[in-house]
GROMACS .gro file of C-alpha atoms in nm:
model
  318
    1MET     CA    1  -1.004  -0.016   0.229
    2SER     CA    2  -0.784  -0.013  -0.063
    3GLU     CA    3  -0.611  -0.302  -0.289
    4PRO     CA    4  -0.305  -0.418  -0.296
    5THR     CA    5  -0.112  -0.242  -0.549
    6SER     CA    6   0.007  -0.596  -0.654
    7ALA     CA    7  -0.349  -0.658  -0.787
    8ALA     CA    8  -0.365  -0.408  -1.021
    9ASN     CA    9  -0.118  -0.598  -1.196
   10THR     CA   10  -0.265  -0.956  -1.212
   11PRO     CA   11  -0.469  -1.037  -1.518
   12SER     CA   12  -0.786  -0.953  -1.336
   13ALA     CA   13  -0.730  -0.581  -1.299
   14PRO     CA   14  -0.981  -0.323  -1.335
   15THR     CA   15  -1.171  -0.282  -1.704
   16PRO     CA   16  -1.494  -0.129  -1.850
   17VAL     CA   17  -1.778  -0.344  -1.809
   18LEU     CA   18  -2.049  -0.462  -2.053
   19SER     CA   19  -2.410  -0.529  -1.827
   20VAL     CA   20  -2.731  -0.654  -2.014
   21SER     CA   21  -3.104  -0.736  -1.906
   22PRO     CA   22  -3.286  -0.887  -1.945
   23VAL     CA   23  -3.202  -1.227  -2.098
   24VAL     CA   24  -3.451  -1.455  -2.112
   25LEU     CA   25  -3.353  -1.858  -2.056
   26PRO     CA   26  -3.669  -2.101  -2.119
   27ALA     CA   27  -3.743  -2.318  -1.837
   28PRO     CA   28  -3.975  -2.548  -1.836
   29GLY     CA   29  -4.254  -2.610  -1.578
   30ARG     CA   30  -4.123  -2.265  -1.402
   31ALA     CA   31  -4.403  -2.059  -1.316
   32VAL     CA   32  -4.215  -1.778  -1.550
   33GLU     CA   33  -3.973  -1.791  -1.799
   34LEU     CA   34  -3.623  -1.729  -1.606
   35GLN     CA   35  -3.459  -1.399  -1.651
   36VAL     CA   36  -3.053  -1.348  -1.579
   37ARG     CA   37  -2.873  -1.052  -1.602
   38VAL     CA   38  -2.515  -1.075  -1.754
   39SER     CA   39  -2.229  -0.853  -1.624
   40ALA     CA   40  -1.913  -0.900  -1.828
   41PRO     CA   41  -1.589  -0.725  -1.856
   42VAL     CA   42  -1.598  -0.577  -2.224
   43THR     CA   43  -1.209  -0.754  -2.278
   44GLY     CA   44  -1.014  -1.051  -2.223
   45SER     CA   45  -1.046  -1.492  -2.314
   46GLU     CA   46  -1.097  -1.741  -2.111
   47LEU     CA   47  -1.324  -1.550  -1.881
   48PRO     CA   48  -1.455  -1.755  -1.531
   49ILE     CA   49  -1.823  -1.785  -1.438
   50LEU     CA   50  -2.007  -1.667  -1.126
   51LEU     CA   51  -2.374  -1.680  -1.045
   52LEU     CA   52  -2.450  -1.407  -0.795
   53SER     CA   53  -2.766  -1.523  -0.587
   54HIS     CA   54  -2.988  -1.242  -0.467
   55GLY     CA   55  -3.109  -1.234  -0.061
   56HIS     CA   56  -3.511  -1.263   0.039
   57GLY     CA   57  -3.525  -0.837   0.140
   58ARG     CA   58  -3.776  -0.667   0.228
   59SER     CA   59  -3.710  -0.413  -0.109
   60ASN     CA   60  -3.937  -0.414  -0.421
   61HIS     CA   61  -3.593  -0.464  -0.667
   62LEU     CA   62  -3.274  -0.551  -0.492
   63SER     CA   63  -3.456  -0.884  -0.511
   64SER     CA   64  -3.379  -0.894  -0.846
   65LEU     CA   65  -3.189  -0.923  -1.126
   66ASN     CA   66  -3.146  -0.574  -1.053
   67GLY     CA   67  -2.965  -0.598  -0.768
   68TYR     CA   68  -2.615  -0.617  -0.603
   69ALA     CA   69  -2.432  -0.342  -0.844
   70PRO     CA   70  -2.181  -0.320  -0.615
   71LEU     CA   71  -2.085  -0.677  -0.613
   72ALA     CA   72  -2.110  -0.794  -1.001
   73ASN     CA   73  -1.995  -0.460  -1.049
   74TYR     CA   74  -1.669  -0.526  -0.890
   75TYR     CA   75  -1.609  -0.903  -0.986
   76ALA     CA   76  -1.728  -0.820  -1.322
   77ALA     CA   77  -1.435  -0.538  -1.365
   78ARG     CA   78  -1.180  -0.762  -1.192
   79GLY     CA   79  -1.246  -1.075  -1.461
   80PHE     CA   80  -1.565  -1.268  -1.437
   81VAL     CA   81  -1.845  -1.358  -1.629
   82VAL     CA   82  -2.159  -1.228  -1.359
   83ILE     CA   83  -2.467  -1.437  -1.340
   84GLN     CA   84  -2.749  -1.299  -1.175
   85PRO     CA   85  -3.080  -1.420  -1.160
   86THR     CA   86  -3.454  -1.299  -1.040
   87HIS     CA   87  -3.541  -1.577  -0.839
   88LEU     CA   88  -3.901  -1.666  -0.771
   89ASP     CA   89  -3.941  -1.508  -0.442
   90SER     CA   90  -3.864  -1.200  -0.584
   91LYS     CA   91  -4.124  -0.925  -0.581
   92THR     CA   92  -4.063  -0.830  -0.915
   93LEU     CA   93  -4.246  -1.073  -0.937
   94THR     CA   94  -4.665  -1.150  -0.868
   95LEU     CA   95  -4.700  -1.509  -0.781
   96ASP     CA   96  -4.934  -1.694  -0.650
   97SER     CA   97  -4.895  -1.672  -0.199
   98LYS     CA   98  -5.059  -2.030  -0.219
   99ASP     CA   99  -4.781  -2.195  -0.357
  100PRO     CA  100  -4.631  -2.446  -0.151
  101GLU     CA  101  -4.324  -2.322  -0.216
  102ALA     CA  102  -4.364  -1.970  -0.162
  103PRO     CA  103  -4.254  -1.737  -0.015
  104LEU     CA  104  -3.861  -1.834   0.003
  105TYR     CA  105  -3.884  -2.093  -0.300
  106TRP     CA  106  -3.545  -2.271  -0.148
  107ARG     CA  107  -3.546  -2.527  -0.453
  108ALA     CA  108  -3.680  -2.352  -0.781
  109ARG     CA  109  -3.356  -2.101  -0.655
  110ALA     CA  110  -3.103  -2.408  -0.681
  111GLN     CA  111  -3.272  -2.526  -0.964
  112ASP     CA  112  -3.246  -2.178  -1.127
  113MET     CA  113  -2.858  -2.185  -1.101
  114LYS     CA  114  -2.826  -2.540  -1.218
  115ARG     CA  115  -3.016  -2.402  -1.528
  116ILE     CA  116  -2.820  -2.144  -1.628
  117LEU     CA  117  -2.528  -2.359  -1.650
  118ASP     CA  118  -2.755  -2.574  -1.831
  119GLN     CA  119  -2.851  -2.258  -2.076
  120LEU     CA  120  -2.463  -2.127  -2.098
  121ASP     CA  121  -2.537  -2.119  -2.504
  122VAL     CA  122  -2.812  -1.978  -2.512
  123ILE     CA  123  -2.646  -1.663  -2.274
  124GLU     CA  124  -2.345  -1.675  -2.556
  125ARG     CA  125  -2.541  -1.569  -2.849
  126ALA     CA  126  -2.806  -1.410  -2.637
  127VAL     CA  127  -2.532  -1.118  -2.514
  128ALA     CA  128  -2.322  -0.938  -2.816
  129GLY     CA  129  -1.916  -1.043  -2.810
  130LEU     CA  130  -1.950  -1.303  -2.547
  131ALA     CA  131  -1.950  -1.581  -2.737
  132GLY     CA  132  -1.632  -1.819  -2.693
  133ARG     CA  133  -1.477  -1.651  -2.372
  134LEU     CA  134  -1.621  -1.815  -2.107
  135ASP     CA  135  -1.419  -2.061  -1.941
  136ARG     CA  136  -1.721  -2.332  -1.875
  137SER     CA  137  -1.422  -2.520  -1.602
  138LYS     CA  138  -1.438  -2.264  -1.379
  139VAL     CA  139  -1.783  -2.142  -1.221
  140ALA     CA  140  -1.814  -2.015  -0.861
  141VAL     CA  141  -2.159  -1.887  -0.665
  142ILE     CA  142  -2.211  -1.653  -0.432
  143GLY     CA  143  -2.477  -1.526  -0.246
  144HIS     CA  144  -2.626  -1.318   0.052
  145SER     CA  145  -2.861  -1.413   0.322
  146MET     CA  146  -3.110  -1.614   0.157
  147GLY     CA  147  -2.898  -1.652  -0.112
  148GLY     CA  148  -2.618  -1.774   0.103
  149HIS     CA  149  -2.886  -2.025   0.180
  150THR     CA  150  -2.895  -2.147  -0.208
  151ALA     CA  151  -2.515  -2.064  -0.283
  152SER     CA  152  -2.444  -2.358  -0.020
  153LEU     CA  153  -2.686  -2.618  -0.131
  154LEU     CA  154  -2.535  -2.592  -0.465
  155LEU     CA  155  -2.205  -2.636  -0.281
  156GLY     CA  156  -2.305  -2.954  -0.111
  157ALA     CA  157  -2.570  -2.878   0.198
  158ARG     CA  158  -2.810  -3.089   0.234
  159HIS     CA  159  -3.172  -3.102   0.335
  160THR     CA  160  -3.442  -3.395   0.447
  161ASN     CA  161  -3.773  -3.383   0.351
  162SER     CA  162  -4.056  -3.454   0.558
  163PRO     CA  163  -4.250  -3.690   0.616
  164ASP     CA  164  -4.065  -3.963   0.450
  165GLY     CA  165  -3.767  -3.836   0.558
  166THR     CA  166  -3.570  -3.848   0.171
  167GLU     CA  167  -3.249  -3.691   0.149
  168VAL     CA  168  -3.281  -3.278  -0.089
  169ASN     CA  169  -2.937  -3.296  -0.261
  170PHE     CA  170  -2.849  -3.009  -0.494
  171ALA     CA  171  -2.493  -3.036  -0.515
  172GLU     CA  172  -2.341  -2.875  -0.834
  173PRO     CA  173  -2.019  -3.055  -0.938
  174ARG     CA  174  -1.982  -2.767  -1.228
  175ILE     CA  175  -1.938  -2.515  -0.915
  176LYS     CA  176  -1.547  -2.525  -0.788
  177ALA     CA  177  -1.536  -2.252  -0.565
  178GLY     CA  178  -1.873  -2.068  -0.323
  179VAL     CA  179  -1.957  -1.743  -0.083
  180LEU     CA  180  -2.168  -1.731   0.150
  181LEU     CA  181  -2.259  -1.414   0.283
  182ALA     CA  182  -2.435  -1.338   0.635
  183ALA     CA  183  -2.588  -1.708   0.530
  184PRO     CA  184  -2.851  -1.901   0.766
  185GLY     CA  185  -2.747  -2.083   1.017
  186ARG     CA  186  -2.786  -2.463   1.179
  187GLY     CA  187  -3.174  -2.583   1.212
  188ASP     CA  188  -3.213  -2.624   1.579
  189ALA     CA  189  -3.137  -2.194   1.664
  190LEU     CA  190  -3.395  -2.123   1.498
  191SER     CA  191  -3.658  -1.826   1.657
  192LYS     CA  192  -4.020  -1.966   1.670
  193PHE     CA  193  -4.144  -1.724   1.347
  194ALA     CA  194  -3.827  -1.898   1.146
  195ALA     CA  195  -3.924  -2.295   1.308
  196GLU     CA  196  -4.303  -2.215   1.186
  197ASN     CA  197  -4.305  -1.969   0.832
  198TYR     CA  198  -3.946  -2.194   0.726
  199PRO     CA  199  -3.966  -2.516   0.863
  200PHE     CA  200  -3.743  -2.649   0.585
  201PHE     CA  201  -3.432  -2.459   0.765
  202SER     CA  202  -3.502  -2.688   1.053
  203THR     CA  203  -3.317  -3.008   0.848
  204ILE     CA  204  -2.967  -2.829   0.722
  205ASP     CA  205  -2.705  -3.021   0.747
  206PHE     CA  206  -2.363  -2.865   0.645
  207SER     CA  207  -2.154  -3.204   0.703
  208THR     CA  208  -2.153  -3.263   0.292
  209MET     CA  209  -2.153  -2.890   0.202
  210THR     CA  210  -1.708  -3.043   0.061
  211THR     CA  211  -1.700  -2.782  -0.125
  212PRO     CA  212  -1.427  -2.530  -0.093
  213ALA     CA  213  -1.619  -2.212   0.028
  214LEU     CA  214  -1.531  -1.822   0.190
  215VAL     CA  215  -1.833  -1.802   0.479
  216VAL     CA  216  -1.905  -1.438   0.566
  217ALA     CA  217  -2.069  -1.276   0.870
  218GLY     CA  218  -2.113  -0.942   1.050
  219ASP     CA  219  -2.052  -1.000   1.432
  220LYS     CA  220  -2.381  -0.747   1.488
  221ASP     CA  221  -2.606  -0.898   1.269
  222ASP     CA  222  -2.868  -1.116   1.571
  223SER     CA  223  -3.097  -1.200   1.257
  224ALA     CA  224  -3.362  -1.164   1.592
  225TYR     CA  225  -3.650  -1.270   1.352
  226LEU     CA  226  -3.480  -1.591   1.253
  227THR     CA  227  -3.212  -1.789   1.524
  228VAL     CA  228  -3.207  -1.706   1.924
  229ALA     CA  229  -2.812  -1.808   1.854
  230GLY     CA  230  -2.758  -1.410   1.774
  231ALA     CA  231  -2.491  -1.339   1.561
  232ASP     CA  232  -2.239  -1.655   1.603
  233TRP     CA  233  -2.519  -1.847   1.382
  234HIS     CA  234  -2.449  -1.691   1.062
  235ALA     CA  235  -2.089  -1.886   1.062
  236ASP     CA  236  -2.250  -2.205   1.156
  237PRO     CA  237  -2.156  -2.350   0.700
  238TYR     CA  238  -1.824  -2.294   0.835
  239PHE     CA  239  -1.808  -2.475   1.179
  240LEU     CA  240  -2.057  -2.732   1.059
  241SER     CA  241  -1.877  -2.771   0.776
  242PRO     CA  242  -1.568  -2.981   0.647
  243SER     CA  243  -1.221  -2.820   0.531
  244PRO     CA  244  -1.092  -2.684   0.259
  245LYS     CA  245  -1.312  -2.363   0.432
  246SER     CA  246  -1.267  -1.992   0.521
  247LEU     CA  247  -1.452  -1.760   0.799
  248LEU     CA  248  -1.421  -1.332   0.735
  249THR     CA  249  -1.626  -1.194   1.055
  250LEU     CA  250  -1.657  -0.871   0.987
  251PHE     CA  251  -1.607  -0.598   1.324
  252ASP     CA  252  -1.980  -0.395   1.369
  253ALA     CA  253  -2.150  -0.544   1.085
  254GLY     CA  254  -2.461  -0.598   1.042
  255HIS     CA  255  -2.687  -0.806   0.800
  256GLY     CA  256  -2.590  -0.555   0.463
  257LEU     CA  257  -2.213  -0.586   0.609
  258GLY     CA  258  -2.153  -0.228   0.440
  259GLY     CA  259  -2.415  -0.210   0.226
  260VAL     CA  260  -2.380  -0.523  -0.031
  261SER     CA  261  -2.708  -0.523  -0.159
  262GLY     CA  262  -2.720  -0.177  -0.384
  263TYR     CA  263  -2.546   0.194  -0.365
  264ASP     CA  264  -2.710   0.371  -0.058
  265VAL     CA  265  -3.002   0.173  -0.067
  266ALA     CA  266  -3.273   0.210   0.233
  267GLU     CA  267  -3.311  -0.127   0.373
  268THR     CA  268  -2.872  -0.088   0.463
  269THR     CA  269  -2.865  -0.084   0.905
  270ASP     CA  270  -2.491  -0.063   0.843
  271GLU     CA  271  -2.397   0.177   0.563
  272ASN     CA  272  -2.030   0.173   0.583
  273PRO     CA  273  -1.821   0.221   0.212
  274GLU     CA  274  -1.521   0.094   0.327
  275ARG     CA  275  -1.652  -0.232   0.497
  276VAL     CA  276  -1.837  -0.305   0.146
  277ALA     CA  277  -1.440  -0.238  -0.016
  278ALA     CA  278  -1.363  -0.447   0.168
  279VAL     CA  279  -1.652  -0.761   0.080
  280GLN     CA  280  -1.534  -0.679  -0.269
  281LEU     CA  281  -1.172  -0.743  -0.272
  282LEU     CA  282  -1.173  -1.057   0.014
  283THR     CA  283  -1.477  -1.227  -0.157
  284TRP     CA  284  -1.306  -1.195  -0.526
  285ALA     CA  285  -0.929  -1.265  -0.381
  286TYR     CA  286  -1.102  -1.563  -0.192
  287LEU     CA  287  -1.231  -1.668  -0.560
  288ARG     CA  288  -0.937  -1.617  -0.801
  289THR     CA  289  -0.704  -1.802  -0.538
  290ALA     CA  290  -1.003  -2.104  -0.530
  291LEU     CA  291  -1.019  -2.121  -0.936
  292TYR     CA  292  -0.694  -2.012  -1.011
  293PRO     CA  293  -0.443  -2.244  -0.796
  294GLY     CA  294  -0.128  -2.053  -0.703
  295ASP     CA  295  -0.199  -1.732  -0.766
  296SER     CA  296  -0.184  -1.479  -0.446
  297ALA     CA  297  -0.453  -1.263  -0.439
  298TRP     CA  298  -0.583  -1.428  -0.179
  299GLN     CA  299  -0.282  -1.364  -0.003
  300GLU     CA  300  -0.302  -1.001  -0.066
  301ALA     CA  301  -0.638  -0.949   0.079
  302ARG     CA  302  -0.580  -1.089   0.403
  303ASN     CA  303  -0.242  -0.908   0.408
  304ALA     CA  304  -0.451  -0.589   0.343
  305LEU     CA  305  -0.741  -0.674   0.571
  306THR     CA  306  -0.527  -0.696   0.860
  307GLY     CA  307  -0.229  -0.406   0.741
  308VAL     CA  308  -0.513  -0.148   0.748
  309ALA     CA  309  -0.571   0.137   1.128
  310GLY     CA  310  -0.861  -0.017   1.280
  311PRO     CA  311  -0.912  -0.388   1.133
  312LEU     CA  312  -1.236  -0.453   0.987
  313GLY     CA  313  -1.250  -0.762   1.059
  314ARG     CA  314  -1.081  -1.121   1.028
  315VAL     CA  315  -1.022  -1.430   0.855
  316GLU     CA  316  -0.952  -1.790   0.981
  317SER     CA  317  -0.942  -2.099   0.778
  318LYS     CA  318  -0.957  -2.466   0.802
   0.00000   0.00000   0.00000
């Protein structure tokens, strides 16, 4: 799927990218220091910030700051400063499996993103040529799979603590828009395995997820080990949250959405470069227009999606 011609004329046309890792951020109380990768265009100023949360996959390194190159490279080449943390659930870390937050560390994941925003000064000093180039008023978040759950919390979704019933709220007002890729859905549709091993999923409430967001779901992503609802489960964050929201449904796409977690990776079951290109373009365009109202990128990308031979998917909004 090629980009609309007019997109090449925007300030976010592809440029060379500088990527630095690891940038180590102090994290008092965390099991280990927080390591991030920072990818940024080598030119430009007043650059928007995009936090990218990795999934909890079976691979050893994709679930870390070293994964998701197809997305990070694309966004950075088109004007975003992309910041990727290694969350505590990453297999690159050897943490105590008896930790009550293990194995998914859902709270720590959201806290990681807040720590990053709290320490943008540290990041600017650590990356040569980045100082003074960030627009801190334009921050977005994107996450895949478990990273999509992390993004949903930062966008306003909430959990209920058990047994005391208190509400857990990680909504981050500094984040103005987000994208959920193959994210978990409603809590009453969990598989037996998920209910027993990841009980926090059962209390998710999307009705408070008020920040604008694009939900991306594959219509072949049945995720049977997590849900009994089939592929529709991954669209729940769209249907169960208030507007403004958009839903991109990708035809014949599995959980990897064509291969967004890495180039030619073994865990992608639906390898499809054209599908990845569609995800890249549409998610970038959505975030650009969400952060810069009036920008035509999102409408142009939607037109491109419906204009190709054999459409790759459909978009609906509310």
